């Protein structure tokens, strides 16, 4: 059966001549300006202690994290994913040192750098340019929503305009950008989520990651959840919304993720989201039943 949406695996097969490629989640030891006091000390309301990075290898040196992953997934090619916290938030010298590590692993064929839209200094772009010429590079920008009221609710402390500026600087250098979006932010209507997707169609990032709005333990969001300050989406509602978003998203944008994905140890709610494979299968089943696909209603 052909996929009803442009999967990340399909993209990887096309990009790397059908070789099996896996992403290595890495904590490169960066902090985040929204947590370390550069912008704020509070952090985004949903952010966990590990800054969305790997929890089991969190304290290991970068080289050891890579070696351990490769040891457990032999015979493949790899994308190094600098995932935890904000991976452009350091001096140029430190960034150079940390990125350079991946080049001593011959089976690493790409680098993915996760960061905030307001945290790539002008002096960093030439380094990204250089990296992009040496290896396949993608930069993952956490946007979450184009709507200021949602960015404020999440305590992102950056604006949509800052995202646009960074996005254009990366694209003008031919660097692939993957945009992170959150689905189900309290107070956002379906219409407003469609507007975010419509903007993605206009901007044409290389890919998007859809995250379910979910609660992790020991976060400000967890406190709010326990005080019943908002409602989470039920599984059926989420599937309904995701299918509608996919129908409206341009078919050439790669879908890197379709649900919330976090370790069970730090996950709080909603419970149904813990079964990631079930959620993805339910989305696929719904799309098959509706005879629909990514881009069917894209404008
Ligand atoms: S920008 Fe990312 S790392 Fe920083 S507080 Fe927000 S979610 Fe956490």
Tab-separated table of C-alpha atoms and ligand atoms in Angstrom:
chain	number	residue	atom	x	y	z
A	1	UNK	CA	0.000	0.000	0.000
A	2	UNK	CA	1.371	3.442	-0.817
A	3	UNK	CA	1.749	5.807	2.106
A	4	UNK	CA	-1.042	8.375	2.493
A	5	UNK	CA	1.569	10.971	3.434
A	6	UNK	CA	5.211	11.728	2.627
A	7	UNK	CA	6.964	9.763	5.348
A	8	UNK	CA	10.405	10.525	6.728
A	9	UNK	CA	11.476	6.980	5.847
A	10	UNK	CA	10.526	7.521	2.209
A	11	UNK	CA	12.519	10.737	2.221
A	12	UNK	CA	15.561	8.970	3.715
A	13	UNK	CA	15.396	6.160	1.151
A	14	UNK	CA	15.208	8.676	-1.690
A	15	UNK	CA	17.987	10.825	-0.272
A	16	UNK	CA	20.416	8.062	0.634
A	17	UNK	CA	20.027	5.546	-2.209
A	18	UNK	CA	17.773	3.128	-0.361
A	19	UNK	CA	20.197	2.692	2.510
A	20	UNK	CA	18.723	2.194	5.945
A	21	UNK	CA	19.273	5.428	7.905
A	22	UNK	CA	18.473	6.064	11.573
A	23	UNK	CA	18.622	9.258	13.590
A	24	UNK	CA	20.876	9.261	16.649
A	25	UNK	CA	19.347	11.417	19.427
A	26	UNK	CA	22.135	13.381	21.106
A	27	UNK	CA	22.462	15.640	24.101
A	28	UNK	CA	25.410	17.813	23.068
A	29	UNK	CA	25.435	19.612	26.423
A	30	UNK	CA	23.935	22.926	25.340
A	31	UNK	CA	21.578	24.947	27.505
A	32	UNK	CA	18.594	26.965	26.352
A	33	UNK	CA	18.311	30.783	26.435
A	34	UNK	CA	14.704	30.420	27.531
A	35	UNK	CA	15.886	28.545	30.632
A	36	UNK	CA	19.380	29.764	31.461
A	37	UNK	CA	18.392	33.391	31.998
A	38	UNK	CA	19.527	34.766	28.624
A	39	UNK	CA	15.860	35.357	27.783
A	40	UNK	CA	14.084	33.785	30.732
A	41	UNK	CA	14.652	31.293	33.516
A	42	UNK	CA	11.206	29.741	33.264
A	43	UNK	CA	11.450	27.784	30.002
A	44	UNK	CA	8.515	26.766	27.830
A	45	UNK	CA	5.667	25.414	29.941
A	46	UNK	CA	5.948	21.937	28.412
A	47	UNK	CA	9.728	21.552	28.547
A	48	UNK	CA	11.205	18.715	30.576
A	49	UNK	CA	14.513	18.593	32.421
A	50	UNK	CA	16.177	16.920	29.417
A	51	UNK	CA	15.166	19.666	26.971
A	52	UNK	CA	13.455	17.068	24.757
A	53	UNK	CA	16.726	15.158	24.443
A	54	UNK	CA	17.548	11.517	25.170
A	55	UNK	CA	17.175	10.684	28.847
A	56	UNK	CA	19.223	7.491	29.155
A	57	UNK	CA	22.406	8.870	27.635
A	58	UNK	CA	21.923	12.438	28.883
A	59	UNK	CA	25.144	12.688	30.859
A	60	UNK	CA	27.433	10.861	28.420
A	61	UNK	CA	30.004	12.572	26.181
A	62	UNK	CA	28.786	13.043	22.605
A	63	UNK	CA	31.190	10.413	21.198
A	64	UNK	CA	29.944	7.794	23.651
A	65	UNK	CA	26.302	8.550	22.881
A	66	UNK	CA	27.028	7.996	19.189
A	67	UNK	CA	29.049	4.826	19.783
A	68	UNK	CA	26.368	3.360	22.033
A	69	UNK	CA	23.633	4.002	19.484
A	70	UNK	CA	25.632	2.561	16.594
A	71	UNK	CA	26.488	-0.485	18.702
A	72	UNK	CA	22.758	-1.119	19.193
A	73	UNK	CA	21.841	-0.438	15.550
A	74	UNK	CA	24.617	-1.926	13.445
A	75	UNK	CA	24.894	-2.065	9.687
A	76	UNK	CA	23.151	1.208	8.916
A	77	UNK	CA	23.875	4.817	8.098
A	78	UNK	CA	23.049	7.537	10.628
A	79	UNK	CA	21.926	11.116	11.022
A	80	UNK	CA	23.385	12.738	14.118
A	81	UNK	CA	20.524	14.618	15.760
A	82	UNK	CA	21.665	17.335	18.156
A	83	UNK	CA	18.362	17.310	19.933
A	84	UNK	CA	18.471	18.365	23.583
A	85	UNK	CA	17.873	22.024	24.376
A	86	UNK	CA	19.124	24.673	21.971
A	87	UNK	CA	21.968	23.433	19.782
A	88	UNK	CA	23.161	26.776	18.386
A	89	UNK	CA	23.304	28.510	21.776
A	90	UNK	CA	27.061	28.781	22.375
A	91	UNK	CA	30.151	30.537	21.047
A	92	UNK	CA	31.261	29.799	17.509
A	93	UNK	CA	34.311	27.960	18.834
A	94	UNK	CA	32.207	25.643	21.001
A	95	UNK	CA	29.731	25.021	18.184
A	96	UNK	CA	32.550	24.145	15.799
A	97	UNK	CA	34.081	21.707	18.293
A	98	UNK	CA	30.806	19.967	19.021
A	99	UNK	CA	29.648	19.652	15.415
A	100	UNK	CA	33.071	18.446	14.276
A	101	UNK	CA	32.764	15.293	16.391
A	102	UNK	CA	30.378	13.630	13.947
A	103	UNK	CA	32.964	13.659	11.149
A	104	UNK	CA	35.040	10.993	12.871
A	105	UNK	CA	32.198	8.490	12.301
A	106	UNK	CA	32.221	7.412	8.673
A	107	UNK	CA	28.684	5.980	8.754
A	108	UNK	CA	27.163	9.294	9.802
A	109	UNK	CA	25.726	10.737	6.597
A	110	UNK	CA	23.851	13.722	7.947
A	111	UNK	CA	23.495	16.218	10.752
A	112	UNK	CA	20.278	17.553	12.199
A	113	UNK	CA	20.488	20.569	14.525
A	114	UNK	CA	17.508	21.402	16.729
A	115	UNK	CA	17.212	24.983	17.894
A	116	UNK	CA	14.958	27.946	18.641
A	117	UNK	CA	14.005	30.428	15.906
A	118	UNK	CA	15.684	33.301	17.783
A	119	UNK	CA	18.946	31.575	18.600
A	120	UNK	CA	21.126	31.466	15.522
A	121	UNK	CA	23.588	34.355	15.718
A	122	UNK	CA	24.667	36.020	12.459
A	123	UNK	CA	28.185	34.693	12.990
A	124	UNK	CA	26.866	31.101	12.969
A	125	UNK	CA	25.496	31.100	9.415
A	126	UNK	CA	28.902	30.767	7.691
A	127	UNK	CA	29.561	27.712	9.879
A	128	UNK	CA	26.200	26.209	8.892
A	129	UNK	CA	27.023	27.006	5.265
A	130	UNK	CA	30.284	25.117	5.577
A	131	UNK	CA	28.615	22.154	7.261
A	132	UNK	CA	25.957	22.062	4.556
A	133	UNK	CA	28.670	21.651	1.941
A	134	UNK	CA	30.360	18.805	3.852
A	135	UNK	CA	27.353	16.696	4.797
A	136	UNK	CA	23.567	16.615	4.524
A	137	UNK	CA	22.379	19.256	7.005
A	138	UNK	CA	18.955	20.052	8.335
A	139	UNK	CA	18.061	22.613	10.970
A	140	UNK	CA	14.979	21.925	13.083
A	141	UNK	CA	13.218	25.058	14.269
A	142	UNK	CA	10.749	24.867	17.149
A	143	UNK	CA	7.944	27.152	16.039
A	144	UNK	CA	4.895	25.307	17.483
A	145	UNK	CA	2.338	27.782	16.096
A	146	UNK	CA	2.200	30.926	13.974
A	147	UNK	CA	-0.232	32.490	16.474
A	148	UNK	CA	1.184	34.899	19.050
A	149	UNK	CA	-1.467	34.013	21.647
A	150	UNK	CA	-0.261	30.389	21.529
A	151	UNK	CA	3.423	31.356	21.676
A	152	UNK	CA	2.587	33.481	24.716
A	153	UNK	CA	0.605	30.679	26.363
A	154	UNK	CA	3.514	28.267	25.843
A	155	UNK	CA	5.994	30.902	27.136
A	156	UNK	CA	8.120	30.504	24.029
A	157	UNK	CA	9.414	34.080	24.271
A	158	UNK	CA	9.982	34.439	20.536
A	159	UNK	CA	7.728	35.778	17.820
A	160	UNK	CA	6.575	34.441	14.492
A	161	UNK	CA	8.523	37.240	12.774
A	162	UNK	CA	11.731	35.990	14.381
A	163	UNK	CA	10.970	32.548	12.998
A	164	UNK	CA	10.396	33.991	9.514
A	165	UNK	CA	13.683	35.870	9.596
A	166	UNK	CA	15.683	32.780	10.607
A	167	UNK	CA	13.793	30.545	8.209
A	168	UNK	CA	14.635	32.829	5.268
A	169	UNK	CA	18.304	33.065	6.276
A	170	UNK	CA	18.573	29.271	6.310
A	171	UNK	CA	16.630	28.736	3.109
A	172	UNK	CA	18.609	31.388	1.239
A	173	UNK	CA	21.685	29.268	1.986
A	174	UNK	CA	20.020	26.118	0.691
A	175	UNK	CA	19.763	24.551	4.152
A	176	UNK	CA	16.821	22.208	4.730
A	177	UNK	CA	14.535	23.399	7.527
A	178	UNK	CA	12.199	21.169	9.535
A	179	UNK	CA	9.511	23.022	11.486
A	180	UNK	CA	8.134	21.705	14.774
A	181	UNK	CA	4.423	22.348	15.321
A	182	UNK	CA	2.191	21.503	18.270
A	183	UNK	CA	-1.342	20.289	17.642
A	184	UNK	CA	-3.997	20.840	20.298
A	185	UNK	CA	-2.632	23.912	22.075
A	186	UNK	CA	-5.407	25.011	24.463
A	187	UNK	CA	-7.389	27.890	22.995
A	188	UNK	CA	-6.349	27.221	19.388
A	189	UNK	CA	-9.223	26.498	17.039
A	190	UNK	CA	-9.085	24.093	14.127
A	191	UNK	CA	-9.253	27.089	11.819
A	192	UNK	CA	-6.150	28.542	13.475
A	193	UNK	CA	-4.293	25.236	13.071
A	194	UNK	CA	-5.259	25.254	9.377
A	195	UNK	CA	-3.764	28.765	9.147
A	196	UNK	CA	-0.453	27.441	10.468
A	197	UNK	CA	-0.481	24.668	7.848
A	198	UNK	CA	-1.383	27.204	5.170
A	199	UNK	CA	1.699	29.198	6.153
A	200	UNK	CA	3.817	26.053	5.830
A	201	UNK	CA	2.476	25.618	2.286
A	202	UNK	CA	3.561	29.158	1.512
A	203	UNK	CA	7.023	28.769	3.057
A	204	UNK	CA	7.674	25.211	1.887
A	205	UNK	CA	9.996	23.905	4.625
A	206	UNK	CA	11.660	20.585	3.809
A	207	UNK	CA	9.659	18.931	6.572
A	208	UNK	CA	7.370	19.342	9.554
A	209	UNK	CA	7.070	17.547	12.855
A	210	UNK	CA	3.585	17.434	14.329
A	211	UNK	CA	3.642	17.034	18.107
A	212	UNK	CA	0.549	16.235	20.092
A	213	UNK	CA	0.118	18.747	22.935
A	214	UNK	CA	0.934	16.513	25.898
A	215	UNK	CA	2.024	16.790	29.510
A	216	UNK	CA	5.384	15.690	30.909
A	217	UNK	CA	6.136	15.250	34.579
A	218	UNK	CA	7.840	17.986	36.604
A	219	UNK	CA	6.941	20.729	34.165
A	220	UNK	CA	4.893	23.907	34.671
A	221	UNK	CA	2.347	22.315	32.343
A	222	UNK	CA	1.994	19.383	34.704
A	223	UNK	CA	1.032	21.764	37.543
A	224	UNK	CA	-1.509	23.453	35.294
A	225	UNK	CA	-2.893	20.071	34.239
A	226	UNK	CA	-3.344	18.989	37.847
A	227	UNK	CA	-5.194	22.248	38.510
A	228	UNK	CA	-7.411	21.339	35.535
A	229	UNK	CA	-6.650	24.587	33.743
A	230	UNK	CA	-7.059	23.051	30.277
A	231	UNK	CA	-8.318	19.964	28.482
A	232	UNK	CA	-6.229	17.576	26.438
A	233	UNK	CA	-7.397	16.126	23.152
A	234	UNK	CA	-8.979	12.682	23.096
A	235	UNK	CA	-7.409	10.241	20.664
A	236	UNK	CA	-10.303	10.472	18.233
A	237	UNK	CA	-10.215	14.266	18.206
A	238	UNK	CA	-6.473	14.225	17.554
A	239	UNK	CA	-6.793	11.820	14.670
A	240	UNK	CA	-9.570	13.894	13.172
A	241	UNK	CA	-7.468	17.070	13.373
A	242	UNK	CA	-4.231	15.477	12.132
A	243	UNK	CA	-5.984	13.964	9.114
A	244	UNK	CA	-7.487	17.387	8.292
A	245	UNK	CA	-4.084	19.039	8.638
A	246	UNK	CA	-2.406	16.446	6.410
A	247	UNK	CA	-5.099	16.899	3.778
A	248	UNK	CA	-4.291	20.605	3.708
A	249	UNK	CA	-0.510	20.287	3.772
A	250	UNK	CA	1.426	20.421	0.529
A	251	UNK	CA	2.396	16.841	-0.525
A	252	UNK	CA	6.077	17.692	-1.025
A	253	UNK	CA	6.640	18.537	2.665
A	254	UNK	CA	8.078	15.539	4.531
A	255	UNK	CA	6.262	14.416	7.691
A	256	UNK	CA	8.944	13.733	10.271
A	257	UNK	CA	6.576	13.040	13.125
A	258	UNK	CA	2.862	12.598	13.662
A	259	UNK	CA	2.364	12.435	17.400
A	260	UNK	CA	3.869	13.215	20.777
A	261	UNK	CA	6.883	11.061	21.425
A	262	UNK	CA	8.519	10.943	24.838
A	263	UNK	CA	9.907	8.404	27.256
A	264	UNK	CA	7.347	6.645	29.445
A	265	UNK	CA	9.332	7.537	32.603
A	266	UNK	CA	8.623	11.252	32.243
A	267	UNK	CA	5.276	11.090	30.429
A	268	UNK	CA	2.103	12.151	32.245
A	269	UNK	CA	-0.879	12.579	29.885
A	270	UNK	CA	-2.826	11.764	27.800
A	271	UNK	CA	-2.342	8.059	28.364
A	272	UNK	CA	-3.495	6.989	24.931
A	273	UNK	CA	-0.510	8.778	23.367
A	274	UNK	CA	1.944	6.365	24.983
A	275	UNK	CA	1.145	3.847	22.266
A	276	UNK	CA	2.769	5.704	19.413
A	277	UNK	CA	2.423	2.888	16.874
A	278	UNK	CA	-1.281	2.595	17.607
A	279	UNK	CA	-1.761	6.331	17.091
A	280	UNK	CA	0.069	6.272	13.774
A	281	UNK	CA	-1.825	3.198	12.613
A	282	UNK	CA	-5.123	4.850	13.566
A	283	UNK	CA	-4.209	7.901	11.490
A	284	UNK	CA	-3.365	5.683	8.526
A	285	UNK	CA	-6.585	3.682	8.953
A	286	UNK	CA	-8.666	6.857	9.089
A	287	UNK	CA	-7.015	8.160	5.944
A	288	UNK	CA	-7.651	4.877	4.165
A	289	UNK	CA	-11.313	4.834	5.262
A	290	UNK	CA	-11.778	8.400	4.048
A	291	UNK	CA	-9.844	7.656	0.876
A	292	UNK	CA	-7.725	10.714	1.540
A	293	UNK	CA	-4.037	11.680	1.448
A	294	UNK	CA	-1.587	14.483	2.173
A	295	UNK	CA	-2.343	17.491	0.018
A	296	UNK	CA	-5.786	16.389	-1.160
A	297	UNK	CA	-7.193	19.736	-0.039
A	298	UNK	CA	-4.008	21.833	-0.197
A	299	UNK	CA	-4.341	25.280	-1.717
B	1	LIG	S1	13.051	26.399	23.638
B	1	LIG	FE1	13.157	24.152	23.710
B	1	LIG	S2	14.744	23.648	25.219
B	1	LIG	FE2	14.179	25.809	25.513
B	1	LIG	S3	12.664	25.821	27.144
B	1	LIG	FE3	11.562	25.758	25.173
B	1	LIG	S4	11.252	23.573	24.686
B	1	LIG	FE4	12.804	23.726	26.335
